[in-house]
PDB file of C-alpha atoms in Angstrom:
ATOM      1  CA  MET A   1       0.000   0.000   0.000  1.00  0.00           C
ATOM      2  CA  PRO A   2       2.699   2.616   0.817  1.00  0.00           C
ATOM      3  CA  PHE A   3       4.402   1.812  -2.489  1.00  0.00           C
ATOM      4  CA  GLU A   4       1.132   2.260  -4.404  1.00  0.00           C
ATOM      5  CA  LEU A   5       0.500   5.605  -2.652  1.00  0.00           C
ATOM      6  CA  LYS A   6       3.976   6.861  -3.482  1.00  0.00           C
ATOM      7  CA  SER A   7       3.597   5.789  -7.103  1.00  0.00           C
ATOM      8  CA  HIS A   8       0.235   7.531  -7.297  1.00  0.00           C
ATOM      9  CA  GLN A   9       1.676  10.789  -5.928  1.00  0.00           C
ATOM     10  CA  SER A  10       4.611  10.612  -8.335  1.00  0.00           C
ATOM     11  CA  HIS A  11       2.186  10.224 -11.216  1.00  0.00           C
ATOM     12  CA  HIS A  12       0.273  13.330 -10.127  1.00  0.00           C
ATOM     13  CA  LYS A  13       3.505  15.335  -9.833  1.00  0.00           C
ATOM     14  CA  THR A  14       4.469  14.305 -13.379  1.00  0.00           C
ATOM     15  CA  MET A  15       1.053  15.314 -14.686  1.00  0.00           C
ATOM     16  CA  ARG A  16       1.249  18.673 -12.920  1.00  0.00           C
ATOM     17  CA  LEU A  17       4.723  19.278 -14.373  1.00  0.00           C
ATOM     18  CA  LYS A  18       3.516  18.466 -17.890  1.00  0.00           C
ATOM     19  CA  PHE A  19       0.518  20.754 -17.429  1.00  0.00           C
ATOM     20  CA  TYR A  20       2.804  23.571 -16.201  1.00  0.00           C
ATOM     21  CA  ILE A  21       5.154  23.183 -19.182  1.00  0.00           C
ATOM     22  CA  LEU A  22       2.252  23.159 -21.660  1.00  0.00           C
ATOM     23  CA  THR A  23       0.769  26.252 -20.024  1.00  0.00           C
ATOM     24  CA  VAL A  24       4.067  28.149 -20.278  1.00  0.00           C
ATOM     25  CA  LEU A  25       4.480  27.128 -23.916  1.00  0.00           C
ATOM     26  CA  PHE A  26       0.916  28.188 -24.693  1.00  0.00           C
ATOM     27  CA  LEU A  27       1.409  31.602 -23.095  1.00  0.00           C
ATOM     28  CA  LEU A  28       4.717  32.065 -24.912  1.00  0.00           C
ATOM     29  CA  LEU A  29       3.259  31.152 -28.303  1.00  0.00           C
ATOM     30  CA  SER A  30       0.219  33.321 -27.618  1.00  0.00           C
ATOM     31  CA  SER A  31       2.390  36.333 -26.840  1.00  0.00           C
ATOM     32  CA  LEU A  32       4.351  35.789 -30.035  1.00  0.00           C
ATOM     33  CA  ALA A  33       1.198  35.380 -32.079  1.00  0.00           C
ATOM     34  CA  PHE A  34      -0.348  38.608 -30.825  1.00  0.00           C
ATOM     35  CA  ALA A  35       2.786  40.766 -31.125  1.00  0.00           C
ATOM     36  CA  LYS A  36       1.900  42.993 -34.079  1.00  0.00           C
ATOM     37  CA  GLU A  37       4.410  44.495 -36.482  1.00  0.00           C
ATOM     38  CA  PHE A  38       4.008  47.947 -38.042  1.00  0.00           C
ATOM     39  CA  GLN A  39       5.882  50.347 -40.295  1.00  0.00           C
ATOM     40  CA  LEU A  40       6.026  54.091 -40.916  1.00  0.00           C
ATOM     41  CA  LYS A  41       7.750  55.251 -44.085  1.00  0.00           C
ATOM     42  CA  GLY A  42       8.156  58.796 -45.353  1.00  0.00           C
ATOM     43  CA  SER A  43      10.436  61.814 -45.458  1.00  0.00           C
ATOM     44  CA  PHE A  44      10.830  65.117 -43.643  1.00  0.00           C
ATOM     45  CA  LYS A  45      12.635  68.365 -44.332  1.00  0.00           C
ATOM     46  CA  LEU A  46      15.352  68.968 -41.804  1.00  0.00           C
ATOM     47  CA  ASP A  47      14.793  72.455 -40.425  1.00  0.00           C
ATOM     48  CA  SER A  48      18.450  73.425 -40.217  1.00  0.00           C
ATOM     49  CA  SER A  49      21.058  75.282 -42.209  1.00  0.00           C
ATOM     50  CA  GLU A  50      21.224  72.369 -44.693  1.00  0.00           C
ATOM     51  CA  LYS A  51      17.482  72.394 -45.485  1.00  0.00           C
ATOM     52  CA  ARG A  52      17.754  68.832 -46.772  1.00  0.00           C
ATOM     53  CA  VAL A  53      15.073  66.143 -47.120  1.00  0.00           C
ATOM     54  CA  VAL A  54      15.572  63.017 -45.005  1.00  0.00           C
ATOM     55  CA  ALA A  55      13.895  59.758 -46.118  1.00  0.00           C
ATOM     56  CA  PHE A  56      13.178  57.371 -43.240  1.00  0.00           C
ATOM     57  CA  THR A  57      11.687  53.978 -42.399  1.00  0.00           C
ATOM     58  CA  LEU A  58      10.515  52.986 -38.907  1.00  0.00           C
ATOM     59  CA  ASN A  59       9.672  49.336 -38.151  1.00  0.00           C
ATOM     60  CA  TRP A  60       8.360  48.214 -34.775  1.00  0.00           C
ATOM     61  CA  GLU A  61       6.432  45.599 -32.862  1.00  0.00           C
ATOM     62  CA  GLU A  62       4.033  46.370 -30.052  1.00  0.00           C
ATOM     63  CA  GLU A  63       2.670  44.342 -27.204  1.00  0.00           C
ATOM     64  CA  ASN A  64       0.713  45.592 -24.186  1.00  0.00           C
ATOM     65  CA  ASN A  65       1.122  49.149 -25.590  1.00  0.00           C
ATOM     66  CA  PHE A  66       4.927  48.982 -25.437  1.00  0.00           C
ATOM     67  CA  LEU A  67       6.854  49.611 -28.664  1.00  0.00           C
ATOM     68  CA  LYS A  68      10.188  48.184 -29.767  1.00  0.00           C
ATOM     69  CA  GLY A  69      11.881  48.331 -33.158  1.00  0.00           C
ATOM     70  CA  THR A  70      14.445  49.869 -35.501  1.00  0.00           C
ATOM     71  CA  TYR A  71      14.764  53.154 -37.390  1.00  0.00           C
ATOM     72  CA  ARG A  72      16.847  54.051 -40.448  1.00  0.00           C
ATOM     73  CA  ASP A  73      17.206  57.040 -42.769  1.00  0.00           C
ATOM     74  CA  ASP A  74      19.595  58.421 -45.372  1.00  0.00           C
ATOM     75  CA  TYR A  75      21.130  61.096 -43.136  1.00  0.00           C
ATOM     76  CA  PHE A  76      21.307  60.338 -39.408  1.00  0.00           C
ATOM     77  CA  THR A  77      21.692  56.566 -39.221  1.00  0.00           C
ATOM     78  CA  LYS A  78      21.260  53.230 -40.967  1.00  0.00           C
ATOM     79  CA  LYS A  79      20.179  51.571 -37.732  1.00  0.00           C
ATOM     80  CA  GLY A  80      18.742  53.340 -34.697  1.00  0.00           C
ATOM     81  CA  LYS A  81      17.194  51.623 -31.676  1.00  0.00           C
ATOM     82  CA  VAL A  82      13.510  52.401 -31.076  1.00  0.00           C
ATOM     83  CA  SER A  83      11.445  52.220 -27.896  1.00  0.00           C
ATOM     84  CA  GLY A  84       8.125  53.818 -27.140  1.00  0.00           C
ATOM     85  CA  ILE A  85       4.585  53.625 -25.898  1.00  0.00           C
ATOM     86  CA  LYS A  86       1.084  53.616 -27.362  1.00  0.00           C
ATOM     87  CA  SER A  87      -1.744  55.574 -25.777  1.00  0.00           C
ATOM     88  CA  ASN A  88      -5.263  56.684 -26.666  1.00  0.00           C
ATOM     89  CA  THR A  89      -3.833  59.760 -28.382  1.00  0.00           C
ATOM     90  CA  GLY A  90      -1.321  57.891 -30.566  1.00  0.00           C
ATOM     91  CA  ARG A  91       2.234  56.582 -30.422  1.00  0.00           C
ATOM     92  CA  THR A  92       5.440  58.115 -29.111  1.00  0.00           C
ATOM     93  CA  PHE A  93       8.772  56.753 -30.394  1.00  0.00           C
ATOM     94  CA  MET A  94      12.165  57.441 -28.822  1.00  0.00           C
ATOM     95  CA  ILE A  95      14.972  56.808 -31.321  1.00  0.00           C
ATOM     96  CA  THR A  96      18.532  56.505 -30.059  1.00  0.00           C
ATOM     97  CA  LEU A  97      21.210  57.253 -32.651  1.00  0.00           C
ATOM     98  CA  PRO A  98      24.413  55.175 -32.542  1.00  0.00           C
ATOM     99  CA  GLU A  99      26.549  58.315 -32.891  1.00  0.00           C
ATOM    100  CA  ASN A 100      26.334  62.096 -32.636  1.00  0.00           C
ATOM    101  CA  LYS A 101      25.344  63.697 -35.949  1.00  0.00           C
ATOM    102  CA  LYS A 102      25.982  67.455 -35.898  1.00  0.00           C
ATOM    103  CA  GLY A 103      24.793  67.729 -32.309  1.00  0.00           C
ATOM    104  CA  VAL A 104      21.815  65.370 -32.691  1.00  0.00           C
ATOM    105  CA  THR A 105      21.928  62.205 -30.549  1.00  0.00           C
ATOM    106  CA  SER A 106      18.273  61.166 -30.532  1.00  0.00           C
ATOM    107  CA  LEU A 107      14.938  61.683 -32.275  1.00  0.00           C
ATOM    108  CA  THR A 108      11.391  61.716 -30.970  1.00  0.00           C
ATOM    109  CA  LEU A 109       8.592  60.821 -33.375  1.00  0.00           C
ATOM    110  CA  LEU A 110       4.945  61.499 -32.491  1.00  0.00           C
ATOM    111  CA  SER A 111       2.096  59.996 -34.508  1.00  0.00           C
ATOM    112  CA  SER A 112      -1.066  61.435 -33.029  1.00  0.00           C
ATOM    113  CA  GLN A 113      -3.513  59.544 -35.255  1.00  0.00           C
ATOM    114  CA  ALA A 114      -1.665  56.260 -35.809  1.00  0.00           C
ATOM    115  CA  GLY A 115      -3.773  54.467 -33.220  1.00  0.00           C
ATOM    116  CA  ALA A 116      -6.886  54.784 -35.374  1.00  0.00           C
ATOM    117  CA  ALA A 117      -5.285  54.713 -38.835  1.00  0.00           C
ATOM    118  CA  LEU A 118      -5.910  51.946 -41.342  1.00  0.00           C
ATOM    119  CA  SER A 119      -3.025  50.071 -42.925  1.00  0.00           C
ATOM    120  CA  GLY A 120      -1.888  51.728 -46.148  1.00  0.00           C
ATOM    121  CA  THR A 121      -3.090  55.228 -45.228  1.00  0.00           C
ATOM    122  CA  THR A 122      -1.048  58.398 -44.781  1.00  0.00           C
ATOM    123  CA  ILE A 123      -0.919  59.952 -41.324  1.00  0.00           C
ATOM    124  CA  PRO A 124       0.619  63.159 -39.892  1.00  0.00           C
ATOM    125  CA  VAL A 125       3.703  62.815 -37.704  1.00  0.00           C
ATOM    126  CA  SER A 126       5.999  65.180 -35.813  1.00  0.00           C
ATOM    127  CA  ILE A 127       9.754  64.598 -35.693  1.00  0.00           C
ATOM    128  CA  ILE A 128      11.890  66.280 -33.026  1.00  0.00           C
ATOM    129  CA  THR A 129      15.690  66.196 -33.033  1.00  0.00           C
ATOM    130  CA  ARG A 130      17.397  66.357 -29.618  1.00  0.00           C
ATOM    131  CA  ASP A 131      20.870  66.991 -28.281  1.00  0.00           C
ATOM    132  CA  GLN A 132      22.808  64.907 -25.763  1.00  0.00           C
ATOM    133  CA  GLN A 133      20.900  66.445 -22.829  1.00  0.00           C
ATOM    134  CA  GLY A 134      17.536  65.731 -24.475  1.00  0.00           C
ATOM    135  CA  ASN A 135      16.878  69.349 -25.394  1.00  0.00           C
ATOM    136  CA  PRO A 136      14.844  69.827 -28.616  1.00  0.00           C
ATOM    137  CA  LEU A 137      16.772  71.262 -31.560  1.00  0.00           C
ATOM    138  CA  THR A 138      14.276  71.121 -34.443  1.00  0.00           C
ATOM    139  CA  ASN A 139      10.601  70.206 -34.795  1.00  0.00           C
ATOM    140  CA  THR A 140       9.208  69.147 -38.187  1.00  0.00           C
ATOM    141  CA  GLU A 141       5.678  68.216 -39.302  1.00  0.00           C
ATOM    142  CA  THR A 142       5.286  65.721 -42.139  1.00  0.00           C
ATOM    143  CA  ASN A 143       3.145  62.844 -43.444  1.00  0.00           C
ATOM    144  CA  SER A 144       4.087  59.156 -43.458  1.00  0.00           C
ATOM    145  CA  GLN A 145       2.618  55.941 -44.795  1.00  0.00           C
ATOM    146  CA  PHE A 146       1.326  53.685 -42.014  1.00  0.00           C
ATOM    147  CA  VAL A 147       1.396  49.918 -42.682  1.00  0.00           C
ATOM    148  CA  GLU A 148       0.425  46.949 -40.523  1.00  0.00           C
ATOM    149  CA  VAL A 149       2.690  44.046 -41.456  1.00  0.00           C
ATOM    150  CA  SER A 150       0.714  40.917 -40.598  1.00  0.00           C
ATOM    151  CA  GLN A 151       2.582  38.273 -42.545  1.00  0.00           C
ATOM    152  CA  ARG A 152       5.409  38.277 -45.037  1.00  0.00           C
ATOM    153  CA  VAL A 153       3.976  35.372 -47.030  1.00  0.00           C
ATOM    154  CA  THR A 154       3.735  37.368 -50.268  1.00  0.00           C
ATOM    155  CA  GLN A 155       7.317  38.594 -49.964  1.00  0.00           C
ATOM    156  CA  ARG A 156       8.612  35.079 -49.246  1.00  0.00           C
ATOM    157  CA  GLN A 157       6.771  33.703 -52.278  1.00  0.00           C
ATOM    158  CA  GLU A 158       8.219  36.480 -54.431  1.00  0.00           C
ATOM    159  CA  GLU A 159      11.741  35.787 -53.194  1.00  0.00           C
ATOM    160  CA  ALA A 160      11.295  32.072 -53.920  1.00  0.00           C
ATOM    161  CA  LEU A 161      10.567  32.969 -57.564  1.00  0.00           C
ATOM    162  CA  CYS A 162      13.458  35.440 -57.623  1.00  0.00           C
ATOM    163  CA  ARG A 163      16.214  32.834 -57.909  1.00  0.00           C
ATOM    164  CA  GLU A 164      16.672  31.114 -61.227  1.00  0.00           C
ATOM    165  CA  GLY A 165      18.464  33.446 -63.642  1.00  0.00           C
ATOM    166  CA  PHE A 166      18.951  36.225 -61.056  1.00  0.00           C
ATOM    167  CA  GLY A 167      22.541  35.433 -60.072  1.00  0.00           C
ATOM    168  CA  GLU A 168      23.796  37.938 -57.503  1.00  0.00           C
ATOM    169  CA  LEU A 169      20.380  39.645 -57.537  1.00  0.00           C
ATOM    170  CA  THR A 170      18.673  36.575 -56.076  1.00  0.00           C
ATOM    171  CA  GLY A 171      16.031  37.657 -53.578  1.00  0.00           C
ATOM    172  CA  HIS A 172      16.087  41.338 -54.572  1.00  0.00           C
ATOM    173  CA  CYS A 173      12.740  41.296 -56.410  1.00  0.00           C
ATOM    174  CA  GLY A 174      10.083  43.654 -55.135  1.00  0.00           C
ATOM    175  CA  VAL A 175       8.875  47.246 -55.136  1.00  0.00           C
ATOM    176  CA  TYR A 176      11.233  49.968 -53.873  1.00  0.00           C
ATOM    177  CA  GLN A 177      10.191  53.381 -52.564  1.00  0.00           C
ATOM    178  CA  GLY A 178      12.042  56.305 -51.016  1.00  0.00           C
ATOM    179  CA  LEU A 179      13.735  59.546 -51.988  1.00  0.00           C
ATOM    180  CA  THR A 180      13.791  60.749 -55.620  1.00  0.00           C
ATOM    181  CA  THR A 181      15.593  63.963 -56.549  1.00  0.00           C
ATOM    182  CA  GLU A 182      15.665  65.775 -59.884  1.00  0.00           C
ATOM    183  CA  GLU A 183      19.255  66.556 -60.895  1.00  0.00           C
ATOM    184  CA  VAL A 184      19.024  67.788 -64.518  1.00  0.00           C
ATOM    185  CA  ASP A 185      16.148  69.181 -66.613  1.00  0.00           C
ATOM    186  CA  ARG A 186      17.477  72.181 -68.535  1.00  0.00           C
ATOM    187  CA  ARG A 187      14.507  72.455 -70.928  1.00  0.00           C
ATOM    188  CA  ASN A 188      11.889  71.766 -68.233  1.00  0.00           C
ATOM    189  CA  GLN A 189      10.600  68.723 -70.123  1.00  0.00           C
ATOM    190  CA  CYS A 190      10.289  66.308 -67.198  1.00  0.00           C
ATOM    191  CA  ASN A 191       8.073  66.310 -64.142  1.00  0.00           C
ATOM    192  CA  LEU A 192       8.261  62.830 -62.652  1.00  0.00           C
ATOM    193  CA  LEU A 193       7.901  64.263 -59.172  1.00  0.00           C
ATOM    194  CA  PHE A 194       4.238  65.152 -59.724  1.00  0.00           C
ATOM    195  CA  ALA A 195       3.458  61.706 -58.307  1.00  0.00           C
ATOM    196  CA  ASP A 196       3.039  61.269 -54.558  1.00  0.00           C
ATOM    197  CA  ALA A 197       5.904  58.793 -54.611  1.00  0.00           C
ATOM    198  CA  ILE A 198       7.920  57.076 -57.311  1.00  0.00           C
ATOM    199  CA  ARG A 199       8.270  53.307 -57.097  1.00  0.00           C
ATOM    200  CA  LEU A 200      10.851  51.107 -58.800  1.00  0.00           C
ATOM    201  CA  GLU A 201      10.039  47.435 -59.315  1.00  0.00           C
ATOM    202  CA  LEU A 202      12.239  44.458 -60.123  1.00  0.00           C
ATOM    203  CA  ASN A 203       9.726  41.714 -60.853  1.00  0.00           C
ATOM    204  CA  THR A 204      10.151  37.944 -60.900  1.00  0.00           C
ATOM    205  CA  MET A 205      10.659  38.017 -64.680  1.00  0.00           C
ATOM    206  CA  GLY A 206      13.663  40.341 -64.317  1.00  0.00           C
ATOM    207  CA  ASP A 207      11.835  43.394 -65.715  1.00  0.00           C
ATOM    208  CA  ILE A 208      12.594  46.808 -64.223  1.00  0.00           C
ATOM    209  CA  THR A 209       9.696  49.269 -64.194  1.00  0.00           C
ATOM    210  CA  LEU A 210       9.344  52.789 -62.827  1.00  0.00           C
ATOM    211  CA  TYR A 211       5.872  53.626 -61.491  1.00  0.00           C
ATOM    212  CA  LEU A 212       4.764  57.242 -61.132  1.00  0.00           C
ATOM    213  CA  GLY A 213       2.666  56.516 -58.076  1.00  0.00           C
ATOM    214  CA  GLU A 214       1.723  53.622 -55.821  1.00  0.00           C
ATOM    215  CA  VAL A 215       1.793  50.146 -57.360  1.00  0.00           C
ATOM    216  CA  ASN A 216      -1.825  49.065 -57.241  1.00  0.00           C
ATOM    217  CA  GLU A 217      -3.656  46.067 -58.699  1.00  0.00           C
ATOM    218  CA  VAL A 218      -6.923  48.006 -58.814  1.00  0.00           C
ATOM    219  CA  VAL A 219      -5.941  51.447 -60.140  1.00  0.00           C
ATOM    220  CA  SER A 220      -3.380  51.712 -62.944  1.00  0.00           C
ATOM    221  CA  VAL A 221      -0.663  54.363 -62.662  1.00  0.00           C
ATOM    222  CA  PRO A 222       1.684  55.828 -65.330  1.00  0.00           C
ATOM    223  CA  VAL A 223       4.753  53.657 -65.887  1.00  0.00           C
ATOM    224  CA  HIS A 224       8.147  53.681 -67.572  1.00  0.00           C
ATOM    225  CA  ASN A 225       9.063  50.191 -68.788  1.00  0.00           C
ATOM    226  CA  ILE A 226      12.828  50.564 -68.589  1.00  0.00           C
ATOM    227  CA  SER A 227      14.444  47.238 -69.421  1.00  0.00           C
ATOM    228  CA  ARG A 228      15.287  43.739 -68.173  1.00  0.00           C
ATOM    229  CA  ILE A 229      18.321  42.668 -66.182  1.00  0.00           C
ATOM    230  CA  PRO A 230      20.806  40.344 -67.920  1.00  0.00           C
ATOM    231  CA  SER A 231      20.569  36.637 -67.116  1.00  0.00           C
ATOM    232  CA  ASN A 232      22.505  35.541 -64.013  1.00  0.00           C
ATOM    233  CA  PRO A 233      24.271  38.862 -63.294  1.00  0.00           C
ATOM    234  CA  GLU A 234      27.585  38.481 -61.474  1.00  0.00           C
ATOM    235  CA  THR A 235      27.123  41.655 -59.441  1.00  0.00           C
ATOM    236  CA  THR A 236      24.330  43.533 -57.668  1.00  0.00           C
ATOM    237  CA  SER A 237      25.182  46.624 -59.740  1.00  0.00           C
ATOM    238  CA  ILE A 238      23.021  47.212 -62.812  1.00  0.00           C
ATOM    239  CA  ASP A 239      23.412  49.251 -65.991  1.00  0.00           C
ATOM    240  CA  VAL A 240      20.332  48.745 -68.167  1.00  0.00           C
ATOM    241  CA  LEU A 241      19.168  50.650 -71.231  1.00  0.00           C
ATOM    242  CA  GLY A 242      15.677  50.770 -72.685  1.00  0.00           C
ATOM    243  CA  ARG A 243      13.912  52.668 -75.465  1.00  0.00           C
ATOM    244  CA  SER A 244      10.475  54.212 -75.830  1.00  0.00           C
ATOM    245  CA  CYS A 245       9.119  55.729 -79.062  1.00  0.00           C
ATOM    246  CA  ARG A 246       5.716  56.620 -77.634  1.00  0.00           C
ATOM    247  CA  PRO A 247       4.531  59.474 -75.399  1.00  0.00           C
ATOM    248  CA  LEU A 248       6.250  59.056 -72.025  1.00  0.00           C
ATOM    249  CA  PRO A 249       4.275  59.875 -68.856  1.00  0.00           C
ATOM    250  CA  GLY A 250       5.690  62.716 -66.788  1.00  0.00           C
ATOM    251  CA  THR A 251       7.542  64.240 -69.760  1.00  0.00           C
ATOM    252  CA  THR A 252       6.772  66.668 -72.603  1.00  0.00           C
ATOM    253  CA  PHE A 253       9.163  65.136 -75.119  1.00  0.00           C
ATOM    254  CA  PRO A 254       7.474  64.793 -78.549  1.00  0.00           C
ATOM    255  CA  GLY A 255       5.621  61.488 -78.543  1.00  0.00           C
ATOM    256  CA  ASP A 256       7.028  60.347 -81.891  1.00  0.00           C
ATOM    257  CA  ASN A 257      10.619  60.958 -80.821  1.00  0.00           C
ATOM    258  CA  CYS A 258      12.393  57.896 -79.417  1.00  0.00           C
ATOM    259  CA  LYS A 259      13.710  58.271 -75.881  1.00  0.00           C
ATOM    260  CA  ARG A 260      16.577  56.339 -74.272  1.00  0.00           C
ATOM    261  CA  LEU A 261      15.777  55.156 -70.746  1.00  0.00           C
ATOM    262  CA  HIS A 262      18.966  54.518 -68.804  1.00  0.00           C
ATOM    263  CA  LEU A 263      19.142  53.196 -65.233  1.00  0.00           C
ATOM    264  CA  ILE A 264      22.397  52.593 -63.402  1.00  0.00           C
ATOM    265  CA  GLY A 265      22.746  51.740 -59.727  1.00  0.00           C
ATOM    266  CA  LYS A 266      23.268  49.083 -57.118  1.00  0.00           C
ATOM    267  CA  PHE A 267      21.106  46.834 -54.953  1.00  0.00           C
ATOM    268  CA  THR A 268      22.398  46.318 -51.414  1.00  0.00           C
ATOM    269  CA  THR A 269      21.332  44.435 -48.275  1.00  0.00           C
ATOM    270  CA  GLU A 270      21.670  45.557 -44.674  1.00  0.00           C
ATOM    271  CA  ASP A 271      20.462  42.981 -42.166  1.00  0.00           C
ATOM    272  CA  VAL A 272      17.294  41.834 -43.972  1.00  0.00           C
ATOM    273  CA  ASN A 273      16.543  45.208 -45.576  1.00  0.00           C
ATOM    274  CA  ARG A 274      16.935  45.631 -49.343  1.00  0.00           C
ATOM    275  CA  HIS A 275      18.007  48.981 -50.777  1.00  0.00           C
ATOM    276  CA  PHE A 276      18.592  50.507 -54.223  1.00  0.00           C
ATOM    277  CA  THR A 277      20.692  53.571 -55.018  1.00  0.00           C
ATOM    278  CA  GLY A 278      21.072  54.824 -58.556  1.00  0.00           C
ATOM    279  CA  VAL A 279      20.515  57.347 -61.326  1.00  0.00           C
ATOM    280  CA  TYR A 280      17.725  57.299 -63.926  1.00  0.00           C
ATOM    281  CA  SER A 281      18.026  59.393 -67.090  1.00  0.00           C
ATOM    282  CA  ILE A 282      15.740  60.031 -70.065  1.00  0.00           C
ATOM    283  CA  THR A 283      17.270  61.317 -73.297  1.00  0.00           C
ATOM    284  CA  ASP A 284      15.450  62.431 -76.450  1.00  0.00           C
ATOM    285  CA  GLU A 285      17.389  60.807 -79.314  1.00  0.00           C
ATOM    286  CA  LEU A 286      16.447  63.556 -81.789  1.00  0.00           C
ATOM    287  CA  THR A 287      17.207  66.651 -79.688  1.00  0.00           C
ATOM    288  CA  ASN A 288      19.613  65.018 -77.215  1.00  0.00           C
ATOM    289  CA  ASN A 289      17.827  66.782 -74.346  1.00  0.00           C
ATOM    290  CA  THR A 290      18.193  64.896 -71.052  1.00  0.00           C
ATOM    291  CA  CYS A 291      16.439  64.647 -67.703  1.00  0.00           C
ATOM    292  CA  ARG A 292      18.194  62.921 -64.806  1.00  0.00           C
ATOM    293  CA  TYR A 293      17.003  61.769 -61.386  1.00  0.00           C
ATOM    294  CA  SER A 294      18.831  60.301 -58.397  1.00  0.00           C
ATOM    295  CA  LEU A 295      17.147  57.468 -56.492  1.00  0.00           C
ATOM    296  CA  SER A 296      17.595  56.231 -52.914  1.00  0.00           C
ATOM    297  CA  LEU A 297      14.944  53.592 -52.307  1.00  0.00           C
ATOM    298  CA  ASP A 298      14.074  50.873 -49.784  1.00  0.00           C
ATOM    299  CA  ARG A 299      12.107  47.771 -50.647  1.00  0.00           C
ATOM    300  CA  GLU A 300       8.526  47.775 -49.418  1.00  0.00           C
ATOM    301  CA  ASP A 301       7.942  44.828 -47.116  1.00  0.00           C
TER     302      ASP A 301
END
């Protein structure tokens, strides 16, 4: 009898231990499942002596109203640590820069309406630069695209198709958005910047297309079909040349004149983030007039 009692108690202890382990695993998986990922992407004019435009991307996860993520832009940092909090009035992000940039050591970003915004909409944000003591240096108002990133299934499927024939560009397919600057337009014949944002796409067929607006399956936007990458490129740098002998959106070149479309640049990867930097030029073959734009773009996830 004592042996049977001891065995019975041992069995109950084992069952309780199993139940405890399963409970912990369930709570852990539940917390991971309900941690949501979001993104803000846009640009702001730095209110300083430089008067430059800074393109930025902010990615974060939030759980129990606490925010944690990463920030990058094309001026202050390629990787800043983000912490913050969500309240009924919006979200507050504290961004710590890895090094001092002309007196700025941190940024504060306020998105007053992000809490009620729908994914894919544009929301107002305030960006404050601060010195080492936390004192505000500049305060800028701008608009940013707010996106809820639920799953990356589409991106993973696209990358799976972006292998055969892509060589060193394997996995770089997708739509890129960011900062576009006009460098040359002496005859005022180009106005690509009329669009809210220019997108550059490398699709799974190897075609490179410039969209004058958001890539949308429902509403068509003006496009420049530039060219196709060579098969199995040995570098992530590209130098592709296309030709269009029809009216070209965003330009006033005569429609019957043929135009050379020339894109040079390089795709890069930092952590898991894809980036493209390059120059796009349009040249009228009859008059030799040229427009040229510089591109600094991040892939949309």
